[in-house]
mmCIF file of C-alpha atoms in Angstrom:
data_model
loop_
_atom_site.group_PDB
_atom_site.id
_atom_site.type_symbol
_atom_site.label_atom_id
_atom_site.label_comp_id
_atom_site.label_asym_id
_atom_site.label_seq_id
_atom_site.Cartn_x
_atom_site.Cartn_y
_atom_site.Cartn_z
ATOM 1 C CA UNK A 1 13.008 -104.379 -20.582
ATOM 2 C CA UNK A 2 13.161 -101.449 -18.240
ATOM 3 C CA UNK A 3 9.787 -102.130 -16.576
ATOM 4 C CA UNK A 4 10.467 -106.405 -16.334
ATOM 5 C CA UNK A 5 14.376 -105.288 -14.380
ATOM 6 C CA UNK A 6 11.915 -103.299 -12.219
ATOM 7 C CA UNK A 7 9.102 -105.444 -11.516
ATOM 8 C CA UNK A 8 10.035 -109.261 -12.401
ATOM 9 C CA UNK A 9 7.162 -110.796 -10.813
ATOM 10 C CA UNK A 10 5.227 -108.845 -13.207
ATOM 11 C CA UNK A 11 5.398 -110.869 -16.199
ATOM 12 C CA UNK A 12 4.194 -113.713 -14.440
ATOM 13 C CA UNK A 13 1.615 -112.997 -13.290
ATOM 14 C CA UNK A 14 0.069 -111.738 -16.742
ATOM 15 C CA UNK A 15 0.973 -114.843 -17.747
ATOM 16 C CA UNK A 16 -1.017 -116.430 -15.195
ATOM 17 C CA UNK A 17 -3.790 -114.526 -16.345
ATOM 18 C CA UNK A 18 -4.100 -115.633 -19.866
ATOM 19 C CA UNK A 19 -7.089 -118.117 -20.105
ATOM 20 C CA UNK A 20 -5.899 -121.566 -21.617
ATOM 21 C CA UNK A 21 -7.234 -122.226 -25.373
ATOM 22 C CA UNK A 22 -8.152 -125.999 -24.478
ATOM 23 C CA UNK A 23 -9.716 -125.375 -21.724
ATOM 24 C CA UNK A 24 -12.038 -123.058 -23.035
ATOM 25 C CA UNK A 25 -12.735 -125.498 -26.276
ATOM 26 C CA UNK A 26 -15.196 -127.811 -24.883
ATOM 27 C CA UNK A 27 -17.193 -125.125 -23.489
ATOM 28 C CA UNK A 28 -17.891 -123.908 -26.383
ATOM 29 C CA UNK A 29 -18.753 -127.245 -27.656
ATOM 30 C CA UNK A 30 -22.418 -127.260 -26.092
ATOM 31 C CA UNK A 31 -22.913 -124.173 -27.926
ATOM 32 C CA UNK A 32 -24.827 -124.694 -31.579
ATOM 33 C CA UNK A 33 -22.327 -121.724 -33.260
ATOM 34 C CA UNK A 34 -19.717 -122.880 -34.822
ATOM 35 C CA UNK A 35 -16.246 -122.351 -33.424
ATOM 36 C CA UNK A 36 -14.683 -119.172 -34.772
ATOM 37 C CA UNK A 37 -10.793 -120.032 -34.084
ATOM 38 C CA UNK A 38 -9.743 -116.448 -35.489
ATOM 39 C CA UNK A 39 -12.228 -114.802 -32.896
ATOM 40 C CA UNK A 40 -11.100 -116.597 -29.837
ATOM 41 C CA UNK A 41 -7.806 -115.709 -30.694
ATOM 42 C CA UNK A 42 -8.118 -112.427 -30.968
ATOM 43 C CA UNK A 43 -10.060 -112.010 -27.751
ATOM 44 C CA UNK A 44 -7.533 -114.136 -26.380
ATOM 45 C CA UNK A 45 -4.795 -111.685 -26.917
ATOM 46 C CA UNK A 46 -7.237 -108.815 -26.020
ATOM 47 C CA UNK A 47 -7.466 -110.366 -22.820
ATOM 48 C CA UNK A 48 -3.792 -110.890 -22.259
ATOM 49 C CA UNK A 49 -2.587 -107.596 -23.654
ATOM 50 C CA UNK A 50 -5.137 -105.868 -21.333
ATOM 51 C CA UNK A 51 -3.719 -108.527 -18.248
ATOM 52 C CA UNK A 52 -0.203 -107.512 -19.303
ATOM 53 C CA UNK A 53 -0.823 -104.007 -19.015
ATOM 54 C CA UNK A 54 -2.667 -104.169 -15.778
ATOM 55 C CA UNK A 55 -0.049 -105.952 -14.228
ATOM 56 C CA UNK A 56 2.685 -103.075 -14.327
ATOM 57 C CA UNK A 57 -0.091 -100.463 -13.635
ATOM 58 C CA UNK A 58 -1.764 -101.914 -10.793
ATOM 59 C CA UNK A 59 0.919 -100.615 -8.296
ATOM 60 C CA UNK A 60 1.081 -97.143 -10.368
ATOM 61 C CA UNK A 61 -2.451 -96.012 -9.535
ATOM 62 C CA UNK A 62 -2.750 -94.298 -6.199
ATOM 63 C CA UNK A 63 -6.091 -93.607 -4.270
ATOM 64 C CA UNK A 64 -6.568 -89.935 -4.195
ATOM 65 C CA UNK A 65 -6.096 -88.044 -1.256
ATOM 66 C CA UNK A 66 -8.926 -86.927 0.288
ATOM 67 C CA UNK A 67 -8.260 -83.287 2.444
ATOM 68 C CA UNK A 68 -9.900 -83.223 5.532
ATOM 69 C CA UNK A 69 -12.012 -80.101 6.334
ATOM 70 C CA UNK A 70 -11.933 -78.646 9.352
ATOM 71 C CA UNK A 71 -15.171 -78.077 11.484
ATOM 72 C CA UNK A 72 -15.375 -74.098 11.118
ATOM 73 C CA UNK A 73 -18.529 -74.226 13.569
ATOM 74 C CA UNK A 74 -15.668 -75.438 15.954
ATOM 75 C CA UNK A 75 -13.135 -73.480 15.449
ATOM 76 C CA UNK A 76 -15.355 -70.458 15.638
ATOM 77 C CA UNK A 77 -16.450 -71.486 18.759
ATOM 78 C CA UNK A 78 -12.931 -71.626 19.994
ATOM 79 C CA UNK A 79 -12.187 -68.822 18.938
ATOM 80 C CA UNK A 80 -15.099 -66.860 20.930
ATOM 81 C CA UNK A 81 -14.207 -68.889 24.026
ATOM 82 C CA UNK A 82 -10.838 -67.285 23.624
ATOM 83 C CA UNK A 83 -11.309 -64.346 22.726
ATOM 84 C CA UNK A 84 -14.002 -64.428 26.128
ATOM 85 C CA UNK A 85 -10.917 -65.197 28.258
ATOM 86 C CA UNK A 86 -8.705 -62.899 26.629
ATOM 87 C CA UNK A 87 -11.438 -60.143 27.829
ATOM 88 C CA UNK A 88 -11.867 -61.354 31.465
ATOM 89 C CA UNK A 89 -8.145 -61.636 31.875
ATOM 90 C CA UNK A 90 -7.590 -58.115 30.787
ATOM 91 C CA UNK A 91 -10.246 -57.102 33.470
ATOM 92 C CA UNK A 92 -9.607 -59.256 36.267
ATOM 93 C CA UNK A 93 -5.526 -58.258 36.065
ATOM 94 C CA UNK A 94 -6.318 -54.654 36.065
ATOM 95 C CA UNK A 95 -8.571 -55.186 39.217
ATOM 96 C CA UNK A 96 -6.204 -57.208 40.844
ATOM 97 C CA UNK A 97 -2.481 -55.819 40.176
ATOM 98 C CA UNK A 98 -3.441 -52.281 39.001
ATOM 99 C CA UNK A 99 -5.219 -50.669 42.274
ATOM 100 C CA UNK A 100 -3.171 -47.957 42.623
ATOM 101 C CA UNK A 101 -3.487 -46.071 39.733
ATOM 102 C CA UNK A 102 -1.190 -42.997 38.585
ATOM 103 C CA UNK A 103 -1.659 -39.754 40.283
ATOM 104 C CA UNK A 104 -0.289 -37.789 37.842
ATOM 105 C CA UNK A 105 -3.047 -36.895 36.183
ATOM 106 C CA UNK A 106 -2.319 -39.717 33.434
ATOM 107 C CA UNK A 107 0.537 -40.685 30.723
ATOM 108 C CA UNK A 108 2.661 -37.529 29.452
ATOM 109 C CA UNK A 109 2.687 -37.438 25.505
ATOM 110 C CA UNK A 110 5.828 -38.285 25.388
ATOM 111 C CA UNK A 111 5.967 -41.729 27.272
ATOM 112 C CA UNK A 112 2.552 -42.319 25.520
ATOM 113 C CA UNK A 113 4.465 -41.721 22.124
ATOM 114 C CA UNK A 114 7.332 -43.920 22.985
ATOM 115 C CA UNK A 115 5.392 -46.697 24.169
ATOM 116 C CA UNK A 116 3.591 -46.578 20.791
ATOM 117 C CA UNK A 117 5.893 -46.743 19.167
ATOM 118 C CA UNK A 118 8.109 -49.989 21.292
ATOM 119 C CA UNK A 119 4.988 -51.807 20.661
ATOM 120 C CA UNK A 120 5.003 -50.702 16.892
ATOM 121 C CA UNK A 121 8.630 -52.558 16.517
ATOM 122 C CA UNK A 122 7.314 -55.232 18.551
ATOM 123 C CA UNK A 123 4.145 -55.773 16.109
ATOM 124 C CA UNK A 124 6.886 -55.941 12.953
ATOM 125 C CA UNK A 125 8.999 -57.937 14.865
ATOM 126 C CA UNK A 126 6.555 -60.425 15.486
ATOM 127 C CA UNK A 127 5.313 -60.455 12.155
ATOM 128 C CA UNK A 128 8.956 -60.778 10.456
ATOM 129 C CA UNK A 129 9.463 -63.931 12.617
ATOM 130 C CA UNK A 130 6.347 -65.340 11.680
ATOM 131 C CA UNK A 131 6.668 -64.762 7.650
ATOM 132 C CA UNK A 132 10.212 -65.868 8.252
ATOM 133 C CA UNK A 133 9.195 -68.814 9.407
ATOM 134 C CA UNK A 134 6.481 -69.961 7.666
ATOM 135 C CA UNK A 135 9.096 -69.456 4.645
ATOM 136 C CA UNK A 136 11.663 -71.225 5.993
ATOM 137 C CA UNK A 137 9.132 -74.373 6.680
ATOM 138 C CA UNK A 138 7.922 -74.287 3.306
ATOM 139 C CA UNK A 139 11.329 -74.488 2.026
ATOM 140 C CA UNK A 140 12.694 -77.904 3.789
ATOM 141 C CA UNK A 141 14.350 -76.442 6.623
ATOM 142 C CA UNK A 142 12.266 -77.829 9.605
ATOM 143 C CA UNK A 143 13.140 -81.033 8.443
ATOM 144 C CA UNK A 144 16.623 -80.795 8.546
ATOM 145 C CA UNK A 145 16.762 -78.798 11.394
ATOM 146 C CA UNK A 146 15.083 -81.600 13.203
ATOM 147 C CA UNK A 147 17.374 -83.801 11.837
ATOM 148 C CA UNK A 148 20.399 -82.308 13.081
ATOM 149 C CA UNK A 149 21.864 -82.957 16.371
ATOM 150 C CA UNK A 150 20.513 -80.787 19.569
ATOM 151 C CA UNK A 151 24.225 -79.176 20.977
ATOM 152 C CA UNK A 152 24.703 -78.134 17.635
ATOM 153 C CA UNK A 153 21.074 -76.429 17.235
ATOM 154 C CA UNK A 154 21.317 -74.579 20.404
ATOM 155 C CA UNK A 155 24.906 -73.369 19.965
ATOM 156 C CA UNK A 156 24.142 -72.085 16.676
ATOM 157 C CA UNK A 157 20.985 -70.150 17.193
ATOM 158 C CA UNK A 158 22.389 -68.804 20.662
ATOM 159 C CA UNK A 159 25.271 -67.542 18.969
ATOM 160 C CA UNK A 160 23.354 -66.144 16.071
ATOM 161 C CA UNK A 161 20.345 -64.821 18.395
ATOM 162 C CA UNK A 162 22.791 -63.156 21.174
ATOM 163 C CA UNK A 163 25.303 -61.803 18.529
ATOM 164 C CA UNK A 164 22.128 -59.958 16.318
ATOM 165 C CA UNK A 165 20.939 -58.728 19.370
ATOM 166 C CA UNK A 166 24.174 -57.086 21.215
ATOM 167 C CA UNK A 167 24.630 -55.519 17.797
ATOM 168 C CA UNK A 168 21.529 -54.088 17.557
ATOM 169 C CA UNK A 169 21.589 -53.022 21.250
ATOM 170 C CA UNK A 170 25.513 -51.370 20.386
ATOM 171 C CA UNK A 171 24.545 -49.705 17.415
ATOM 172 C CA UNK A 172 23.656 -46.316 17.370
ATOM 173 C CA UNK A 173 19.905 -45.201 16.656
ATOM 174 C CA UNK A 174 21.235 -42.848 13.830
ATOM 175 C CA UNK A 175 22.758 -45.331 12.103
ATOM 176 C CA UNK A 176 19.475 -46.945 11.460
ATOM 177 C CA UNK A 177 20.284 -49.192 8.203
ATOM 178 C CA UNK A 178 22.793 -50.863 10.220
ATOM 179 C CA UNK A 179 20.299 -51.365 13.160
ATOM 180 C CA UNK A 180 17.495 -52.296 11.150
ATOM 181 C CA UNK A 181 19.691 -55.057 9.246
ATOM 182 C CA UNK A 182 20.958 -56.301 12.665
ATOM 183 C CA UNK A 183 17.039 -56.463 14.321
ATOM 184 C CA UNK A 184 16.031 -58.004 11.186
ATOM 185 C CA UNK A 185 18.698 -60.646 11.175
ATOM 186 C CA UNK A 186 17.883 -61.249 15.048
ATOM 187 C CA UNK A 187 14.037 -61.902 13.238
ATOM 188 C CA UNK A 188 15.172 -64.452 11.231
ATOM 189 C CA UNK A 189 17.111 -66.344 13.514
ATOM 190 C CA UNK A 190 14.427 -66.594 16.226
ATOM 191 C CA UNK A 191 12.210 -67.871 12.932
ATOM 192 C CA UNK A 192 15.094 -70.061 12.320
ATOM 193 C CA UNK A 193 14.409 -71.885 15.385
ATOM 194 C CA UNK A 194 10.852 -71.485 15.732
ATOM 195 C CA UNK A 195 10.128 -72.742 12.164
ATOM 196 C CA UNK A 196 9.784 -76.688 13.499
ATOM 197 C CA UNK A 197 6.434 -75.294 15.158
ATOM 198 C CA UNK A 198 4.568 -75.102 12.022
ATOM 199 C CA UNK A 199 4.058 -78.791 12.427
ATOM 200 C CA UNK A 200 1.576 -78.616 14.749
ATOM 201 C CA UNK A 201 -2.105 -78.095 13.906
ATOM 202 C CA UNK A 202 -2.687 -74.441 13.029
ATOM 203 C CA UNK A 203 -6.044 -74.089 15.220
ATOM 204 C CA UNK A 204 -3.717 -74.841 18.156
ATOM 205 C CA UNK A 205 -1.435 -72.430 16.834
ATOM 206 C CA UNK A 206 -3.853 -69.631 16.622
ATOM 207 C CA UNK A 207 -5.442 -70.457 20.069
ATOM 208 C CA UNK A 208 -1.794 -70.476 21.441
ATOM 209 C CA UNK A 209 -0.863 -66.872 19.852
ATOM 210 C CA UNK A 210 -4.580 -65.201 20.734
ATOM 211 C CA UNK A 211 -3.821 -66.188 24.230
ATOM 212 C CA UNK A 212 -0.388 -65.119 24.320
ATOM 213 C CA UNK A 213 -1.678 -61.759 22.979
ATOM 214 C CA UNK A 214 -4.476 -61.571 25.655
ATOM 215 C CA UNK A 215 -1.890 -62.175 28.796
ATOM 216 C CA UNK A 216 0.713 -59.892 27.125
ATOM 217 C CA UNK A 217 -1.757 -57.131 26.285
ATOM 218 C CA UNK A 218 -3.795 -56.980 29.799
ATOM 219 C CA UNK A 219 -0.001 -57.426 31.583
ATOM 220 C CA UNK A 220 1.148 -54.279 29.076
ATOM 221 C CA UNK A 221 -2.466 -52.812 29.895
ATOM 222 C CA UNK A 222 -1.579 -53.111 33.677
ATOM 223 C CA UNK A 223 2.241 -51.443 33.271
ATOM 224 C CA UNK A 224 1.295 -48.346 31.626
ATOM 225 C CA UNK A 225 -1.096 -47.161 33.853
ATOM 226 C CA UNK A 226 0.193 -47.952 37.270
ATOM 227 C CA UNK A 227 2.164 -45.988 39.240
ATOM 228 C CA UNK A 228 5.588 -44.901 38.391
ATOM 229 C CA UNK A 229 8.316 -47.611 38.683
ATOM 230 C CA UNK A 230 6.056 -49.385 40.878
ATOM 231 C CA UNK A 231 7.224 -52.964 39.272
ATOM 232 C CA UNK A 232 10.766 -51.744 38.326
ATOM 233 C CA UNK A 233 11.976 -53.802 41.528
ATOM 234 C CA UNK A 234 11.467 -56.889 40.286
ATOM 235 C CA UNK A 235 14.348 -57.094 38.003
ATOM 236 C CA UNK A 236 16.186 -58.940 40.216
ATOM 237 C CA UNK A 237 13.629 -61.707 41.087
ATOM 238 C CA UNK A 238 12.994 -62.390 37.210
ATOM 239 C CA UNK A 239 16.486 -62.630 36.838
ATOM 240 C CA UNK A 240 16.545 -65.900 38.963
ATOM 241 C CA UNK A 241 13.583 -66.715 38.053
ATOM 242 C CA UNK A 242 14.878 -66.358 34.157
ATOM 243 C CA UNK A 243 17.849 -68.639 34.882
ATOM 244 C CA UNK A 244 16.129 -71.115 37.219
ATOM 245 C CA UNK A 245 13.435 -71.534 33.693
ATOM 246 C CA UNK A 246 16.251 -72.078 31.711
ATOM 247 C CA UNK A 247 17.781 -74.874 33.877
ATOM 248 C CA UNK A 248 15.070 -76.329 33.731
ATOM 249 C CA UNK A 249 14.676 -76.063 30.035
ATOM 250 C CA UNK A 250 18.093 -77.934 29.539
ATOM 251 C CA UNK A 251 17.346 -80.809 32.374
ATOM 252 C CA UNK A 252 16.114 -83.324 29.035
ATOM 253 C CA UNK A 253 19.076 -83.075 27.283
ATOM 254 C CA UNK A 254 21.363 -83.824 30.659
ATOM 255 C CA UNK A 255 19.306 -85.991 33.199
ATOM 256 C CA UNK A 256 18.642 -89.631 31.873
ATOM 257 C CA UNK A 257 15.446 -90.917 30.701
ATOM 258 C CA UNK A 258 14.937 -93.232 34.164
ATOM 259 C CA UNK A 259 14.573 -90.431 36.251
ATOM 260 C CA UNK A 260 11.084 -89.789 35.219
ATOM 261 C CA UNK A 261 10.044 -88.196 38.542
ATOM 262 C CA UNK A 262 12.879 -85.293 38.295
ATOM 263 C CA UNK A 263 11.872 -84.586 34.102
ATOM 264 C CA UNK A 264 8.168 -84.192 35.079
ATOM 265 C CA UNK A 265 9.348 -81.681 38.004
ATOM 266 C CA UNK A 266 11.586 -79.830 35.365
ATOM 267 C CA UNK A 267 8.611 -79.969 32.620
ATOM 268 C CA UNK A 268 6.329 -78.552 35.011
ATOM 269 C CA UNK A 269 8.875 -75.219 36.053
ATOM 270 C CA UNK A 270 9.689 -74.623 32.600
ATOM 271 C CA UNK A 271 6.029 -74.739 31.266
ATOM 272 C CA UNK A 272 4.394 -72.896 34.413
ATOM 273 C CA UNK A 273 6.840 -71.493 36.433
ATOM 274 C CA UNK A 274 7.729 -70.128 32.729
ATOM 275 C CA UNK A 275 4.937 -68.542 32.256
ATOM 276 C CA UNK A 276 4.941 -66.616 35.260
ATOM 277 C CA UNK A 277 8.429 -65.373 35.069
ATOM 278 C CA UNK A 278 8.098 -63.951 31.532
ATOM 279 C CA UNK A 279 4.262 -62.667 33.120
ATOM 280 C CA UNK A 280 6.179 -60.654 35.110
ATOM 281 C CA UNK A 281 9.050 -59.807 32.536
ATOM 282 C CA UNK A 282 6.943 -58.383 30.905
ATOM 283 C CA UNK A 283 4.644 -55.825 33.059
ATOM 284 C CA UNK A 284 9.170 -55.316 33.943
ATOM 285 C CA UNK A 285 9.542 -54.175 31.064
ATOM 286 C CA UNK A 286 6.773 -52.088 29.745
ATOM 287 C CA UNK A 287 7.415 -49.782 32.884
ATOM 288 C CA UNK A 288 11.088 -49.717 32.048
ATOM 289 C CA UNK A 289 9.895 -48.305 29.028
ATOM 290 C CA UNK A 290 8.246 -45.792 30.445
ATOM 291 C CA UNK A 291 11.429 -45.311 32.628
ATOM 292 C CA UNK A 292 13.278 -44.562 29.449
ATOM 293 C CA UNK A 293 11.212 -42.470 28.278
ATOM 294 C CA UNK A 294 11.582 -40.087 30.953
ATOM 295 C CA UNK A 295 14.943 -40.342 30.949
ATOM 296 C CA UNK A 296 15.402 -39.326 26.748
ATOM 297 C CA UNK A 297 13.235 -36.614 27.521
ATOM 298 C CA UNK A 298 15.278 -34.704 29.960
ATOM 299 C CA UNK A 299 18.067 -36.244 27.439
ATOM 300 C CA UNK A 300 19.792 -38.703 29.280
ATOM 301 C CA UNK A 301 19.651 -41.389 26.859
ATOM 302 C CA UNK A 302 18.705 -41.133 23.089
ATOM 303 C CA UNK A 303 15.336 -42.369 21.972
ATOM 304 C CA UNK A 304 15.567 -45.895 21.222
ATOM 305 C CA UNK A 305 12.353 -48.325 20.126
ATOM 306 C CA UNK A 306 14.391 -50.776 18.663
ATOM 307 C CA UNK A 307 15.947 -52.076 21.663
ATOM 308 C CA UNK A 308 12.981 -51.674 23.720
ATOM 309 C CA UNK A 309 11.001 -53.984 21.046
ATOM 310 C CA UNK A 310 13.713 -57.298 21.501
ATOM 311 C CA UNK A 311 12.788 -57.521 25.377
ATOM 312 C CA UNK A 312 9.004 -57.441 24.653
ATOM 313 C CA UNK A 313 9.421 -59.592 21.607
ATOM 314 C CA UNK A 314 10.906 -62.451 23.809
ATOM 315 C CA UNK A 315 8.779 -62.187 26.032
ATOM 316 C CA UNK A 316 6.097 -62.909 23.545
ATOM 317 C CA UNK A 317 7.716 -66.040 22.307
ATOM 318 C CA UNK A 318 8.500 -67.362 25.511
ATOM 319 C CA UNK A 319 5.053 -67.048 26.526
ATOM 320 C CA UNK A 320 3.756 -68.702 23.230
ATOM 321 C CA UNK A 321 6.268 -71.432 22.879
ATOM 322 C CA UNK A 322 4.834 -72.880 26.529
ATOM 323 C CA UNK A 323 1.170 -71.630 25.699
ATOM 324 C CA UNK A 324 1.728 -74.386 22.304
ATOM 325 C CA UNK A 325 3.097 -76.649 24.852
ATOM 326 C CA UNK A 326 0.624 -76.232 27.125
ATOM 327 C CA UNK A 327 -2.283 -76.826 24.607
ATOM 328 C CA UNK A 328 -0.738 -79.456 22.960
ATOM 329 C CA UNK A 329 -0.549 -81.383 25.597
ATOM 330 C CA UNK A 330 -4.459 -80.867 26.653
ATOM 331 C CA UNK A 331 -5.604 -81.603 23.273
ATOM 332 C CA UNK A 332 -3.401 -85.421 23.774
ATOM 333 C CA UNK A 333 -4.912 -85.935 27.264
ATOM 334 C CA UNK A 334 -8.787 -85.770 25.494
ATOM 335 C CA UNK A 335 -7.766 -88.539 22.962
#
């Protein structure tokens, strides 16, 4: 009774299906056997049983799904093509931004040791936010978060982001449980809002992070062995160029769809104009390492790779989020 409430045209059309006894009598009357009435009954109800049956399962059976695999001769060659640029970048920055190289006869110990270990907190950091999530994908929580309405996203994760990460910077380095728990909650809430990026392909993903890593790594590469505070000056410049991004960033949500020519302007200084400002964020901030270094050696400041590790961790994201962007939106213009 259950299945006929679900499917009512069901039972008709088995019924349909049963072959009619008198039309299948006079066919068998050219036939020299004699008419076994017992027989074509019970093939009769074979028949309709097995058409009954078929009827409710028809729509029950599903074609299997069939996994697509990818072409690894491809990807490989992708990846070489990448790692190729990665390589040249590293070189041709170093030529062009790093002429004047330190004349102190190299890095002290000490600024060698804190850089270390900055980039050390920046490696885990990285790595938390992409465990957390991959995690928080796999649990449902793109989808809703996609679901939910934008002012309330961006409130949220700015207040959860900013607050995790004044905390860290307020707390004290020798109160490291509380410091760690803050830096790992500020982890989780940039995966929080990163998670939704899991839905693209994940060749794109890993050509968007080995690219990020080559243009952080020959910027970093270029910071550490210039000259001393040679870049520190352009704190101020980044600064508007930080906020100018970030206008930008927000013009979707407040400009109307019509004005098509004024979103394509925006797109293009958030994606590329991006990308430069967080270039030069970061080679900003690897010398202020340095800087800092030299200061909590003479004891000015206490030792601090935590803090250090947030700037260099956004700039990483930044620089990946538009790098995604950026390939994404080659990979559409070749269909």
């Amino acid at each position: 009774m259950a299945f006929v409430l679900r499917r009512p045209l069901a039972l008709s059309t088995a019924l349909k299906q049963i072959p009619n006894p008198s039309s299948a009598a006079p066919i068998r009357a050219f036939h020299n056997s004699p008419i076994r009435s017992k027989d074509t009954f019970t093939s009769a109800f074979t028949k309709s049983r097995a058409s009954f049956q078929n009827a409710f399962r028809r729509n029950y059976m599903q074609q299997p799904y069939r996994v697509a695999r990818p072409d690894t001769g491809n990807l490989k060659q992708k990846l070489l093509v990448g790692a190729g640029l990665v390589g040249a970048t590293l070189v041709a920055t170093n030529l062009l931004f790093n002429r004047e190289t330190r004349e102190d006869g190299g890095m002290p110990p000490f600024e060698r040791k804190y850089l270390n270990e900055t980039f050390l907190h920046t490696g885990l950091g990285i790595g938390i936010i992409g465990v957390a999530a991959r995690a928080l994908h796999q649990s449902g929580w793109s989808y809703r978060l996609m679901a939910t309405n934008p002012w309330m996203v961006i409130g949220i994760s700015l207040a959860a982001s900013i607050g995790t990460m004044y905390g860290t910077f307020a707390t004290s380095p020798d109160n490291y449980i509380q410091k760690y728990a803050l830096w790992t909650g500020f982890n989780v809430a940039q995966a929080a809002v990163l998670s939704p990026l899991l839905f693209m392909q994940p060749a794109l993903l890993a050509r968007a992070g080995l690219y990020t890593l080559g243009m952080m790594g020959s910027i970093a590469f270029v910071g550490a062995t210039a000259k001393q505070d040679k870049y520190l000056y352009l704190g101020g410049p980044i600064l508007a160029g930080v906020v100018l991004v970030a206008i930008s960033g927000f013009a979707p949500l407040i400009l109307p769809a019509t004005a098509t020519r004024t979103l394509l302007w925006s797109e293009n200084i958030f994606l590329w104009g991006g990308l430069g400002v967080f270039g030069a964020k970061t080679l900003y901030d690897v010398q202020k390492v340095l800087y800092h270094a030299r200061m909590a050696e003479r004891g000015l400041i206490q030792r601090d790779a935590v803090n250090e590790s947030i700037s260099l961790e956004l700039d990483f994201i930044n620089i990946f989020i538009r790098m995604v962007q950026i390939l994404g939106m080659r990979g559409n213009n070749r269909k």
